[in-house]
Coordinates of C-alpha atoms in Angstrom, one line a residue:
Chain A
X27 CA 0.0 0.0 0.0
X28 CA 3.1 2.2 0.4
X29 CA 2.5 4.9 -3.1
X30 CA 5.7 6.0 -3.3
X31 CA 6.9 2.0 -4.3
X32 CA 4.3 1.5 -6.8
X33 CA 3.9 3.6 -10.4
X34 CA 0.2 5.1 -11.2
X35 CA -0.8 1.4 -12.5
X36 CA 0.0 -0.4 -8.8
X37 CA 3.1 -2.1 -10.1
X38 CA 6.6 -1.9 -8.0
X39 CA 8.4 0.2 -9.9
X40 CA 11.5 -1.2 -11.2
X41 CA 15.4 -0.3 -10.9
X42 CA 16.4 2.6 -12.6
X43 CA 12.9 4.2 -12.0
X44 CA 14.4 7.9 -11.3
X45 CA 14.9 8.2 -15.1
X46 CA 11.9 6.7 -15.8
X47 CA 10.1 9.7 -14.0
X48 CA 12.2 12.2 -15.3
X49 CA 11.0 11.0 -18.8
X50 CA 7.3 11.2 -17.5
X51 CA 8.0 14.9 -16.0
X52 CA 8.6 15.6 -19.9
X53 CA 6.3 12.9 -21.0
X54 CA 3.2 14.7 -19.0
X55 CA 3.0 17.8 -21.5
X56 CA 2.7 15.4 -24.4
X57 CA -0.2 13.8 -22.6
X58 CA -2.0 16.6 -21.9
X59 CA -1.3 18.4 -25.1
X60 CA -2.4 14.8 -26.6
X61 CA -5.3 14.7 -24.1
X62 CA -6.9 18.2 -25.2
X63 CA -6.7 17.2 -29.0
X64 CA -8.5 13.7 -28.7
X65 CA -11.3 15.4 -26.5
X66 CA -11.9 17.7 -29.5
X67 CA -11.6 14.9 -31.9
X68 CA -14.2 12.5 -29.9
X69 CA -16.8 15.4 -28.5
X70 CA -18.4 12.9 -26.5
X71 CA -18.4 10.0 -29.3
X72 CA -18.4 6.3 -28.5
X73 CA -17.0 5.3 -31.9
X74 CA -13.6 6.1 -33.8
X75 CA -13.3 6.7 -37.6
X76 CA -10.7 4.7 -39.5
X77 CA -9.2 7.5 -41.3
X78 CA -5.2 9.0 -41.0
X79 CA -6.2 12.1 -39.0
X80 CA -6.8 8.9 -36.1
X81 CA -4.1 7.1 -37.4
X82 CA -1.4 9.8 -36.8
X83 CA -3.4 10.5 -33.0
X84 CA -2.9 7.0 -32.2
X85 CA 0.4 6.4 -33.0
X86 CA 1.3 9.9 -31.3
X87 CA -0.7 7.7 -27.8
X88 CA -3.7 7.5 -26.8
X89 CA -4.3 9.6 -23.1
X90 CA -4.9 7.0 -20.4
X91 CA -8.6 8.3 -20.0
X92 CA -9.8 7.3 -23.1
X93 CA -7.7 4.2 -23.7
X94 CA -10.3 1.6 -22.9
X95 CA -12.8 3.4 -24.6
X96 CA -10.4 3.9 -28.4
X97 CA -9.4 0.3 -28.0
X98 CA -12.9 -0.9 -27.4
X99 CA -14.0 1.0 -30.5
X100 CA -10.8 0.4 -32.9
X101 CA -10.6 -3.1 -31.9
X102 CA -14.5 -4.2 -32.5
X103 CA -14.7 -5.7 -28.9
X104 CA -17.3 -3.1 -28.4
X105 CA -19.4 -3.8 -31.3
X106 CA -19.4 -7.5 -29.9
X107 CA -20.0 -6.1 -26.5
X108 CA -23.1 -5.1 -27.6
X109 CA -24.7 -7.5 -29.7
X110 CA -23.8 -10.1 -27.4
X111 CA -25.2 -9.1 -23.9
X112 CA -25.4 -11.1 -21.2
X113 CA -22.8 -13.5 -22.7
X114 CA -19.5 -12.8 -20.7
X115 CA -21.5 -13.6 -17.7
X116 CA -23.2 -16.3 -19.2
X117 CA -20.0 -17.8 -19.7
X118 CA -19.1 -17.8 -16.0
X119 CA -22.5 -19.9 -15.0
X120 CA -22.3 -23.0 -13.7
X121 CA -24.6 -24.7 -16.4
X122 CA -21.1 -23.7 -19.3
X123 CA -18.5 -25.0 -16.2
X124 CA -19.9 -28.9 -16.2
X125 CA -19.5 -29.2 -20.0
X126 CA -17.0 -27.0 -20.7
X127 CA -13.3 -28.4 -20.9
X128 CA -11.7 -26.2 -19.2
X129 CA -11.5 -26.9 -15.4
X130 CA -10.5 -24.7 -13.4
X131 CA -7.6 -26.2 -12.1
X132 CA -6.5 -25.6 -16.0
X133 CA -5.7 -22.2 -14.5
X134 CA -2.4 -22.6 -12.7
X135 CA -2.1 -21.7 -8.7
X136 CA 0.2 -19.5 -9.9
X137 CA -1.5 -17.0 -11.8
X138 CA -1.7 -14.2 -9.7
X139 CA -2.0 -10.5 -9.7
X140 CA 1.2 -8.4 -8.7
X141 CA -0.9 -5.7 -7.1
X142 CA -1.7 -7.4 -4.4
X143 CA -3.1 -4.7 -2.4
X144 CA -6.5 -5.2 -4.6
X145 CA -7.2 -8.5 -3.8
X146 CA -10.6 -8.1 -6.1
X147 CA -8.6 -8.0 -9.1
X148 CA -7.3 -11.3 -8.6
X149 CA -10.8 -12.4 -9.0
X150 CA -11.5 -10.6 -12.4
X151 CA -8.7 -11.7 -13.5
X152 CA -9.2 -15.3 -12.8
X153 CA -13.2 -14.5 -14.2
X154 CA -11.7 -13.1 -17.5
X155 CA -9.1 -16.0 -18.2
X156 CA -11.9 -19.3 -17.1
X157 CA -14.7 -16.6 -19.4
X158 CA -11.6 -16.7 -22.2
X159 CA -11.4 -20.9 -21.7
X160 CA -14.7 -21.5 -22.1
X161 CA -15.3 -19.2 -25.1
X162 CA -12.6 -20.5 -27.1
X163 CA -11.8 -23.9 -26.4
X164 CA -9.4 -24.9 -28.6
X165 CA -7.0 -22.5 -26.9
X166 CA -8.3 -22.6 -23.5
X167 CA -6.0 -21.3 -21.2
X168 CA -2.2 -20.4 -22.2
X169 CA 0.6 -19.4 -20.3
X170 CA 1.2 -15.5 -21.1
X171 CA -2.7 -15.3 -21.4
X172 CA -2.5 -14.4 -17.5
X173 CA -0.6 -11.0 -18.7
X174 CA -2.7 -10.0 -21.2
X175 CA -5.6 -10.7 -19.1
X176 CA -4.0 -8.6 -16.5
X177 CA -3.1 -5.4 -18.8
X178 CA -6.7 -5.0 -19.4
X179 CA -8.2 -5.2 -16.3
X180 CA -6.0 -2.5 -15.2
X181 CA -6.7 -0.4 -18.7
X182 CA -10.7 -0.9 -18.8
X183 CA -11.4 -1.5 -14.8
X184 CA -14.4 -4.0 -16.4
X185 CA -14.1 -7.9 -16.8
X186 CA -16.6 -8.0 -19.4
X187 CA -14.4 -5.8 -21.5
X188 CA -11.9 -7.0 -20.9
X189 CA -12.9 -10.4 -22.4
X190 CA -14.2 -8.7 -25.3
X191 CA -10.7 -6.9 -25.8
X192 CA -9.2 -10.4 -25.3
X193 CA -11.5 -11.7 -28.1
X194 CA -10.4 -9.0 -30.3
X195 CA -6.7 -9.7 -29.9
X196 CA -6.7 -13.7 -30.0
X197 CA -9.8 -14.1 -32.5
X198 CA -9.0 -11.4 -34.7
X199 CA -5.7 -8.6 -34.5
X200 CA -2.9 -11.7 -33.7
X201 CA -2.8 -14.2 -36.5
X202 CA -4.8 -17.5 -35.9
X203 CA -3.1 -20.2 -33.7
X204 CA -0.6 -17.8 -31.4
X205 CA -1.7 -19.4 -28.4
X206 CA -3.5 -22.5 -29.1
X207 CA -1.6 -25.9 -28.7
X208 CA 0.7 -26.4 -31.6
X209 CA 1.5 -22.4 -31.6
X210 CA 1.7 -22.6 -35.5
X211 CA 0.9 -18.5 -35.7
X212 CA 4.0 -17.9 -33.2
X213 CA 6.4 -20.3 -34.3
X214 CA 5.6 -18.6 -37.8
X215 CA 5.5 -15.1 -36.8
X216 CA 9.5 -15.9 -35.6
X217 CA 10.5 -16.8 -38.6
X218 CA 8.6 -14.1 -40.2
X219 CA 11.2 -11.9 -38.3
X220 CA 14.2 -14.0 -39.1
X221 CA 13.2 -13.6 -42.5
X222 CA 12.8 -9.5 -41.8
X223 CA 16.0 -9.2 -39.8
X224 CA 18.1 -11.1 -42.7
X225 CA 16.9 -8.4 -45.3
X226 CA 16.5 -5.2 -42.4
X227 CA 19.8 -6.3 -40.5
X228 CA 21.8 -8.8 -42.1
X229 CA 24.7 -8.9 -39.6
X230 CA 22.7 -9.7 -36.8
X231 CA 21.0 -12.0 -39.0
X232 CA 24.7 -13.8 -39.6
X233 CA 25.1 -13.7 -35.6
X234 CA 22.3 -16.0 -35.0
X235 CA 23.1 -18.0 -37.9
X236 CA 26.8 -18.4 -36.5
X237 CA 25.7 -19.3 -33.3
X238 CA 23.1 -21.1 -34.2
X239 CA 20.4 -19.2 -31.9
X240 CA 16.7 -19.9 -33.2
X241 CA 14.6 -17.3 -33.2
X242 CA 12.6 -19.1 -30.5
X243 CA 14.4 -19.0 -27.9
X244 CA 15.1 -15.1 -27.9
X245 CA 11.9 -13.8 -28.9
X246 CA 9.1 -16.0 -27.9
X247 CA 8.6 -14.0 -24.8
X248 CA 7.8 -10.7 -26.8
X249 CA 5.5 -12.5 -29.2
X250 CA 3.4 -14.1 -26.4
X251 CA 3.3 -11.8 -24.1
X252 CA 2.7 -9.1 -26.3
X253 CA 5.9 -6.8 -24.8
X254 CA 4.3 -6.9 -21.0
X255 CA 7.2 -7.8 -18.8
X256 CA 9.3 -7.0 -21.6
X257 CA 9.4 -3.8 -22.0
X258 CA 8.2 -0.7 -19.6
X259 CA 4.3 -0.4 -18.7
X260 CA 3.8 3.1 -20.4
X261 CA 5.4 1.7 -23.2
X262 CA 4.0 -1.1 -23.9
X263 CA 0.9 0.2 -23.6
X264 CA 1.4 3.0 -26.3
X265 CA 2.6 0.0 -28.6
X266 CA -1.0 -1.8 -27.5
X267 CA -2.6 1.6 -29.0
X268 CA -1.4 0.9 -32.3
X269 CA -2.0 -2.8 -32.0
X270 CA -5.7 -2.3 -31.6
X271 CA -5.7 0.5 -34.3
X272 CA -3.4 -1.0 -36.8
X273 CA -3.0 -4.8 -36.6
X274 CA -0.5 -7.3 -35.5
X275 CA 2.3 -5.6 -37.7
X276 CA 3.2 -3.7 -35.2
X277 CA 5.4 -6.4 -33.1
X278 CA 7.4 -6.7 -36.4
X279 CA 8.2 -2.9 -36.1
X280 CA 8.9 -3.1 -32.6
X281 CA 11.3 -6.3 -32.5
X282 CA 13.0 -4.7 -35.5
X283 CA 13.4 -1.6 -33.8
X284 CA 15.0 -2.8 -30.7
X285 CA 17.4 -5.3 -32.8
X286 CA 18.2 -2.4 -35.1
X287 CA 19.3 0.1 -32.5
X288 CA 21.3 -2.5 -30.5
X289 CA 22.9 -3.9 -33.6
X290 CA 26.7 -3.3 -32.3
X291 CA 25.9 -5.1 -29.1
X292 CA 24.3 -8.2 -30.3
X293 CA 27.3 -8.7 -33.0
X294 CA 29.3 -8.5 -30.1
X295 CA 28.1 -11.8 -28.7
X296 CA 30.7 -14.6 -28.8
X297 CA 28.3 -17.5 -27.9
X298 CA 24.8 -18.7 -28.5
X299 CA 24.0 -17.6 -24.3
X300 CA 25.8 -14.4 -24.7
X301 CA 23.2 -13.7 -27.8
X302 CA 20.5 -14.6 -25.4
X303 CA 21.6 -12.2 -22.7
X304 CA 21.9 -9.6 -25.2
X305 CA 18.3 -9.9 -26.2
X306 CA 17.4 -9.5 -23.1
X307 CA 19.3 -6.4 -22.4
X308 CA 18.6 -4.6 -25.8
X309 CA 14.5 -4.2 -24.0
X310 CA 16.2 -2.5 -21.1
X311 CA 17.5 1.3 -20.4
X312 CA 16.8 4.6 -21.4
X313 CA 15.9 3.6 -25.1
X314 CA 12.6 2.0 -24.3
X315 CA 11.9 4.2 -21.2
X316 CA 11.3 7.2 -23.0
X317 CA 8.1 5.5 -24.6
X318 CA 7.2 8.7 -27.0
X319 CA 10.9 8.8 -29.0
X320 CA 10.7 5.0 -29.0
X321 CA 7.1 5.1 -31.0
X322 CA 8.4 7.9 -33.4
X323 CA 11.4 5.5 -33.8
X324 CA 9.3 2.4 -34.4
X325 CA 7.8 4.0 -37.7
X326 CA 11.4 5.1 -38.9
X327 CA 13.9 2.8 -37.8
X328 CA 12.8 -0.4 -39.6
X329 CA 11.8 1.3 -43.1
X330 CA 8.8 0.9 -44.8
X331 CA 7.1 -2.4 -43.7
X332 CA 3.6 -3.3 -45.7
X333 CA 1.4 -5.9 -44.5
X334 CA 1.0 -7.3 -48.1
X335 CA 4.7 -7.8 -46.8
X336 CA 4.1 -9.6 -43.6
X337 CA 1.1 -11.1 -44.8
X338 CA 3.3 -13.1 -48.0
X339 CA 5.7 -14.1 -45.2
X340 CA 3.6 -15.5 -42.4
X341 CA 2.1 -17.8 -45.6
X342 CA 5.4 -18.9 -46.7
X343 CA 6.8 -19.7 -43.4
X344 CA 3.4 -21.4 -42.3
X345 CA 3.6 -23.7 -45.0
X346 CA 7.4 -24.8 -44.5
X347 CA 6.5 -25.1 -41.0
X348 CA 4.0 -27.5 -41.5
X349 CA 6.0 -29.3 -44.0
X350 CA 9.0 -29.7 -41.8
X351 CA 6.9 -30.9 -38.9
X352 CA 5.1 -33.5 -40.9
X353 CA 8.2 -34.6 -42.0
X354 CA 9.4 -34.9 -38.4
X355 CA 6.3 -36.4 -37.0
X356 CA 4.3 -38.1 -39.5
Chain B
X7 CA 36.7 -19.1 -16.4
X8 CA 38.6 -22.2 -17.6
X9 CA 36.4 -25.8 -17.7
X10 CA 37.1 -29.2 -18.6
X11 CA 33.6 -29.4 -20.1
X12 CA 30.5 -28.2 -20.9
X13 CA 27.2 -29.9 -20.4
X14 CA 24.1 -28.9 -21.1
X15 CA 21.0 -29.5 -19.2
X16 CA 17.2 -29.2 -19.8
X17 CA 14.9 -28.9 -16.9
X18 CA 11.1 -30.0 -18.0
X19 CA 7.9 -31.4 -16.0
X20 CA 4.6 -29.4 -15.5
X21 CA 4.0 -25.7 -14.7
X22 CA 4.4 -24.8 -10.8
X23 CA 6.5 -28.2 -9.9
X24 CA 9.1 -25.5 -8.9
X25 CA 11.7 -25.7 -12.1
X26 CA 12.6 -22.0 -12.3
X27 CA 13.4 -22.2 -8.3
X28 CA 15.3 -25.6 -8.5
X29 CA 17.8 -23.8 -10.9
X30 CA 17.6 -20.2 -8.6
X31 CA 18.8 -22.5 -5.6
X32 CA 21.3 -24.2 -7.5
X33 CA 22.7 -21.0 -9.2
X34 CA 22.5 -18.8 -6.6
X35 CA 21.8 -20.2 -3.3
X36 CA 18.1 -19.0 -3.0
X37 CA 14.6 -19.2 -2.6
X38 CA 12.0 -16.9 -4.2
X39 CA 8.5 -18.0 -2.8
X40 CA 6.8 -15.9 -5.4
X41 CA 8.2 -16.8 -9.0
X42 CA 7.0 -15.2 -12.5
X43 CA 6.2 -17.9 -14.4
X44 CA 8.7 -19.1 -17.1
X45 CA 7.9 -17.8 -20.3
X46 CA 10.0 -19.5 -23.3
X47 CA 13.1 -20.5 -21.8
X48 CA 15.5 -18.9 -19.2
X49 CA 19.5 -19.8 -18.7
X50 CA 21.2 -20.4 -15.7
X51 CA 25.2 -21.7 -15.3
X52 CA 27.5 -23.1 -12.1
X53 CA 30.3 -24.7 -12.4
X54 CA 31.4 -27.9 -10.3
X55 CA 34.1 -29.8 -10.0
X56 CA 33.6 -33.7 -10.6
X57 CA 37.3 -36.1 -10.4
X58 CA 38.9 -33.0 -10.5
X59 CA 37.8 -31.2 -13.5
X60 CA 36.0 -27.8 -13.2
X61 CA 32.7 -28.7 -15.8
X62 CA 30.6 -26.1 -16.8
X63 CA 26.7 -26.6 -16.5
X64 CA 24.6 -24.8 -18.5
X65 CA 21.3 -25.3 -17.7
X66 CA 18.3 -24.4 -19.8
X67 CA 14.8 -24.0 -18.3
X68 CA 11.3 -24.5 -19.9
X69 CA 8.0 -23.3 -19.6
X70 CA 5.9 -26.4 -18.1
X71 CA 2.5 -25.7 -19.6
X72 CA 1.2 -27.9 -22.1
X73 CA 0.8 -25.4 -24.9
X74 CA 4.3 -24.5 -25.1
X75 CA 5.7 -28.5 -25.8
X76 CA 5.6 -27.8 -29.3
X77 CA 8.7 -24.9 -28.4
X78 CA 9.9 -27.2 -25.6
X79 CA 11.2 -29.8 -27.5
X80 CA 13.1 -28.1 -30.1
X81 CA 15.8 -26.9 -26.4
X82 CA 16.4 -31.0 -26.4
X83 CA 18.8 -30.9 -29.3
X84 CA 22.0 -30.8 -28.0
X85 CA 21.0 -31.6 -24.4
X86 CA 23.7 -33.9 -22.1
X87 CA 21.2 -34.4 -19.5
X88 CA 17.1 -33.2 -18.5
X89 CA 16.0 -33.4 -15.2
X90 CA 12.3 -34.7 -15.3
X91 CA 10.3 -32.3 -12.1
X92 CA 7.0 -33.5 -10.5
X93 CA 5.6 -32.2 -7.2
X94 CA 5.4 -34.7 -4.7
X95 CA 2.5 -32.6 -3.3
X96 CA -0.1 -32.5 -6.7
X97 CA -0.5 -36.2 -8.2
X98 CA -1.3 -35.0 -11.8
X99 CA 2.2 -33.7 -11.6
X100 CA 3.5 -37.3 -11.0
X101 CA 0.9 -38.5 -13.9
X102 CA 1.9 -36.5 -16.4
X103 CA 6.0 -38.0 -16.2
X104 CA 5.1 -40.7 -18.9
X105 CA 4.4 -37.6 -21.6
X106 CA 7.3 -35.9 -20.7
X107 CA 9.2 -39.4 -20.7
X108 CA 8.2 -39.6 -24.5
X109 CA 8.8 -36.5 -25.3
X110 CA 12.0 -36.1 -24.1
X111 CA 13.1 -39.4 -25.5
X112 CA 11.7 -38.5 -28.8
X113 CA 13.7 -35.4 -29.6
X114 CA 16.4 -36.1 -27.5
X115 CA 20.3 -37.7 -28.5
X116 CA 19.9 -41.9 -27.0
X117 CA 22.4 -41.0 -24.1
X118 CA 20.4 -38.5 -22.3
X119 CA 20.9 -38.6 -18.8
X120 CA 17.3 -38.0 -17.0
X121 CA 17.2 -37.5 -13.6
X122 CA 14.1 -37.9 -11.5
X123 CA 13.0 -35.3 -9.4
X124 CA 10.6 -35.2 -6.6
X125 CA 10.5 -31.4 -5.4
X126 CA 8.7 -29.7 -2.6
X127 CA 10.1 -32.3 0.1
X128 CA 9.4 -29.7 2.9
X129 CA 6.2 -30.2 2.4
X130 CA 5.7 -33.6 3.5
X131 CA 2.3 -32.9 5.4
X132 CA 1.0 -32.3 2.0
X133 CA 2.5 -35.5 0.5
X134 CA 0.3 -37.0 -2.1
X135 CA 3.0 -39.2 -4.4
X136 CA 5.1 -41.9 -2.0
X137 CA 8.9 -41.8 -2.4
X138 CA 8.3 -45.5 -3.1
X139 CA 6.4 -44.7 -6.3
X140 CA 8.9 -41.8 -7.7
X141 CA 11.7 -45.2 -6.8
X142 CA 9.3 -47.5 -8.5
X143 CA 9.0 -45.5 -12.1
X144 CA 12.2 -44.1 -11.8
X145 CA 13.4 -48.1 -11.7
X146 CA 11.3 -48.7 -14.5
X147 CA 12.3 -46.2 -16.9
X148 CA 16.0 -46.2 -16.1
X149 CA 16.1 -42.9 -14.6
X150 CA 17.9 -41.6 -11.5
X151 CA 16.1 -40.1 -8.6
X152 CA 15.7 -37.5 -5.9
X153 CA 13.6 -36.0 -3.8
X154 CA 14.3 -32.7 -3.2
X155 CA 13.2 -29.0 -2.0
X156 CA 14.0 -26.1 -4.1
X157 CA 13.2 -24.1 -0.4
X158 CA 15.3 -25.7 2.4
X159 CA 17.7 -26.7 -0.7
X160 CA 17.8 -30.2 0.2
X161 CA 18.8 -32.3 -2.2
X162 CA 19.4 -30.0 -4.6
X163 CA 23.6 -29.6 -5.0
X164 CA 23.2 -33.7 -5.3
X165 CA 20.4 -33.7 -7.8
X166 CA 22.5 -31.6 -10.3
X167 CA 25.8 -33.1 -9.2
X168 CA 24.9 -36.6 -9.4
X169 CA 23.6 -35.7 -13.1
X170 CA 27.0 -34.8 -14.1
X171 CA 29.0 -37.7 -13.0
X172 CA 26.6 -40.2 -14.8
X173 CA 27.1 -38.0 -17.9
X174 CA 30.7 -37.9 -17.3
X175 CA 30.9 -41.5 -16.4
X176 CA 29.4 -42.1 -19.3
X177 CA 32.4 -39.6 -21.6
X178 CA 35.2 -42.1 -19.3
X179 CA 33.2 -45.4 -20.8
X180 CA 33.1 -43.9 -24.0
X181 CA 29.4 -43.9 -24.7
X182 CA 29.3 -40.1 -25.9
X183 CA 31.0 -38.9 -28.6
X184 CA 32.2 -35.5 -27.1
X185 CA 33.5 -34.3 -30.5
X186 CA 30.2 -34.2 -31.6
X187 CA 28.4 -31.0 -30.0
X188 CA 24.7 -32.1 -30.6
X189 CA 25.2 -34.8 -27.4
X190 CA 25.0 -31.7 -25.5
X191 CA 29.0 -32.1 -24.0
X192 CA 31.6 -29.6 -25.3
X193 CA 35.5 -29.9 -24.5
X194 CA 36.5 -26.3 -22.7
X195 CA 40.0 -24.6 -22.8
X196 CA 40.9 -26.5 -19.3
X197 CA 40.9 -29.7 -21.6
X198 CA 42.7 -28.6 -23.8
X199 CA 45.7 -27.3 -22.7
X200 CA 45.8 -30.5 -19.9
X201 CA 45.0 -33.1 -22.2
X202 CA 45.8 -31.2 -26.0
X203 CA 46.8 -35.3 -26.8
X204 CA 43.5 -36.5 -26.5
X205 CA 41.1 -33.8 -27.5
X206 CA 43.2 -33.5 -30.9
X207 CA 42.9 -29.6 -33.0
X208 CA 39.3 -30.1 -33.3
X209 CA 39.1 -29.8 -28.9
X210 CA 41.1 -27.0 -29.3
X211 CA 39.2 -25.2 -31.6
X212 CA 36.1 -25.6 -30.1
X213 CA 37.5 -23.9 -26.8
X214 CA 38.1 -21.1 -28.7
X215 CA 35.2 -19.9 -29.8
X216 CA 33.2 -21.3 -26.6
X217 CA 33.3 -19.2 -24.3
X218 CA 29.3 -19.0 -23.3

């Protein structure tokens, strides 16, 4: 309960935090200067236009007061909010739990909110995620799930939106199959940006290949979890603005970004461990803290980046994918 | 620092058997009663001494859930030795060993050394799998075993030790090829330079670059 320990969304703030606030001291006239111009824009409107005067507002951030609502909007989840009502609840009824194939011991022990000091969120959360499992049972529940989950609680302060934002992201923004059993949509979405990294950044590309590091095991963590715990709150959450408005093409820029920037450290990197300590590093410092020049830089640093693009890729990889695992498993 | 090997180790079993804090007690001599759960994979290193050689462990650690085997099993490649984790304190945990047996058997090199592991052994009022039965499939399969406690660190020094003589046992009766890196053994600088005979140029080389 002691403020001064946690940031403004509950969480402990981390090492280093002092120049994380002296960013925000900056970072607080862009939010209100930000703020003032998406009340004029919305005057009171539910909905959001999909046009580039919105575009260029989003990607500049989205004021914490109107997140849930632009997400909601961008994202569909409130369309389906509405023409489905009564249906989060319904799936939390005890009729759904009996046939449903998710138990709830499917939801580990340990899952648990990091704010403790609200113990009711522990409950929405575990509401949202056993809602989530029962709604989409192929996927069901899926370690990194629990973060997203978590992210919008805090965002929308409503379970029932929160589902439907979780909808939006797993049914429709991510690519089919991130988090369902065989993880085809990740494991293709890494070599997607293998593929992007040996034509954006072909040294680094020729690190991994030296060292024989698959993409796997250093960037499974940003895929799945979506950035949380990867990098800082305020920024992940200005690259979750753009992920509702814009699509799933947005991780490419991100993870490009960050390898781009921190190309002279990763050739540095003598072993296959040393490239996965660097990967962890390169989310860490100044560079990611200062969440508004790290935006601007994800729309510059990687070059142009069309989803005809990404969309071409993901099929290609998919399909060699499959290939090479039917040839493995028959 | 100089080592006489490398291994390299896999830890796998179910989410919440207490992986992630096996391998914190074992690198750095502590608990954390509150763990994130492992996303991916996560490294950890120690080095030991076993007949005298320093040997390097390297020890990779997996997310337990289900949905991520499909990633799990490509970290076997290369792998010297796994240790298998249940919790003697959940029974599905001891349930599930047969898929993780077959898995790790599947994608793994023939000479993997698995080592059982019972954790949570300070929790005995809890107890729901016997140490008999953890003996029992343990003697069936042809693994080693342990119970041990990631908490009080009982157990724990041994159950990553004792993995390393077998595997280096196994180097001294010549059962691993150590010139091959995909058995999951690599020769270090130490070797070298004490025994440049035996390793031949290729040892040598190896060091060079291998410096993880």
């Amino acid at each position: 309960r002691n403020k001064a320990k946690v940031d403004t969304y509950g969480f402990e703030k981390p090492e280093g935090y002092e120049s994380y606030e002296e960013m925000m001291a900056q970072y607080v006239a862009v939010l209100t200067r930000q703020s003032v111009k998406w009340s004029k824009l919305l005057q009171g409107k539910v909905h959001v236009e999909n046009n580039l005067k919105v575009k260029r507002y989003v990607r500049k951030g989205v004021p914490n007061e109107y997140r849930a609502q632009i997400w909601m909007a961008a994202s569909g989840a409130q369309e389906h909010l509405e023409k489905n009502p009564g249906y989060y609840h319904s799936l939390l009824g005890t009729e759904q739990q009996h046939d449903a194939k998710l138990e709830e011991t499917d939801i580990p022990q340990n899952v648990q909110f990091r704010k403790s000091s609200e113990p009711c969120l522990q409950k929405a959360l575990y509401n949202v995620l056993l809602a989530y499992g029962h709604h989409n049972q192929v996927v069901g529940y899926c370690q990194g799930m629990n973060f997203i989950a978590g992210y919008l609680i805090i965002i929308t302060k409503d379970e029932e939106k929160s589902f439907w934002l979780m909808d939006a992201l797993l049914g429709r923004i991510l690519p089919v199959n991130y988090y369902s059993p065989a993880m085809l949509g990740l494991k293709t979405d890494q070599e997607v940006l293998g593929e992007l990294v040996r034509v954006k950044a072909p040294a680094v590309w020729q690190t991994m290949v030296q060292h024989n590091v698959m993409w796997t095991l250093v960037v499974s963590q940003w895929f799945i979890c979506l950035y949380i715990d990867v990098l800082p709150v305020e920024t992940v959450l200005r690259i979750w603005d753009c992920l509702f408005y814009e699509g799933s093409k947005i991780l490419f820029r991100v993870a490009l970004t960050l390898i781009r920037h921190h190309q002279a450290e990763i050739l540095q990197a003598r072993s296959m461990v040393e490239v996965c300590e660097c990967f962890k590093l390169i989310t860490q410092g100044a560079f990611t803290y200062d969440c508004h020049t790290f935006m601007q830089e994800i729309f510059r640093e990687p070059g142009s980046l069309s989803m005809a693009t990404i969309t071409k890729l993901r099929e290609t990889y998919r399909e060699r994918i499959v290939a090479e695992e039917t040839r493995l498993c028959p | 620092m100089a080592y006489a090997y490398l291994f390299k180790y896999i830890i796998i079993g179910d989410t919440g058997v207490g992986k992630s804090c096996l391998l914190l007690q074992f690198t750095d001599k502590r608990f954390q009663p509150v763990h994130d759960l492992t996303i991916g994979v996560e490294f950890g290193a120690r080095m030991i001494t076993i007949d005298g050689k320093q040997i390097k462990l390297q020890i990779w650690d997996t997310a337990g859930q289900e949905s991520f085997r499909s990633i799990t099993r490509s970290y076997y490649r290369g792998a010297a030795g796994a240790l298998l984790v249940y919790d003697i304190t959940r029974r599905d945990t001891f349930n599930h060993l047969t898929t993780w047996l077959e898995d790790a058997r599947q994608h793994s090199n023939s000479n993997m050394v698995i080592m059982l592991i019972g954790n949570k052994s300070d929790l005995e009022s809890r107890r729901e799998v016997k140490k008999e039965e953890g003996e029992a499939f343990a003697r069936e399969h042809g693994l080693i075993f342990m119970e041990t406690s990631a908490k009080t660190a009982s157990n724990v020094e041994e159950a990553f030790i004792n993995t390393a003589k077998e595997i280096y046992e196994k180097i001294q009766e010549g059962v691993f090829d150590i010139n091959n890196e995909a058995n999951g053994i690599k020769i270090g600088p130490q070797h070298a330079t004490t025994n440049s005979t035996l390793s031949g140029s290729q040892g040598g080389q190896q060091a060079g670059g291998g410096c993880c």
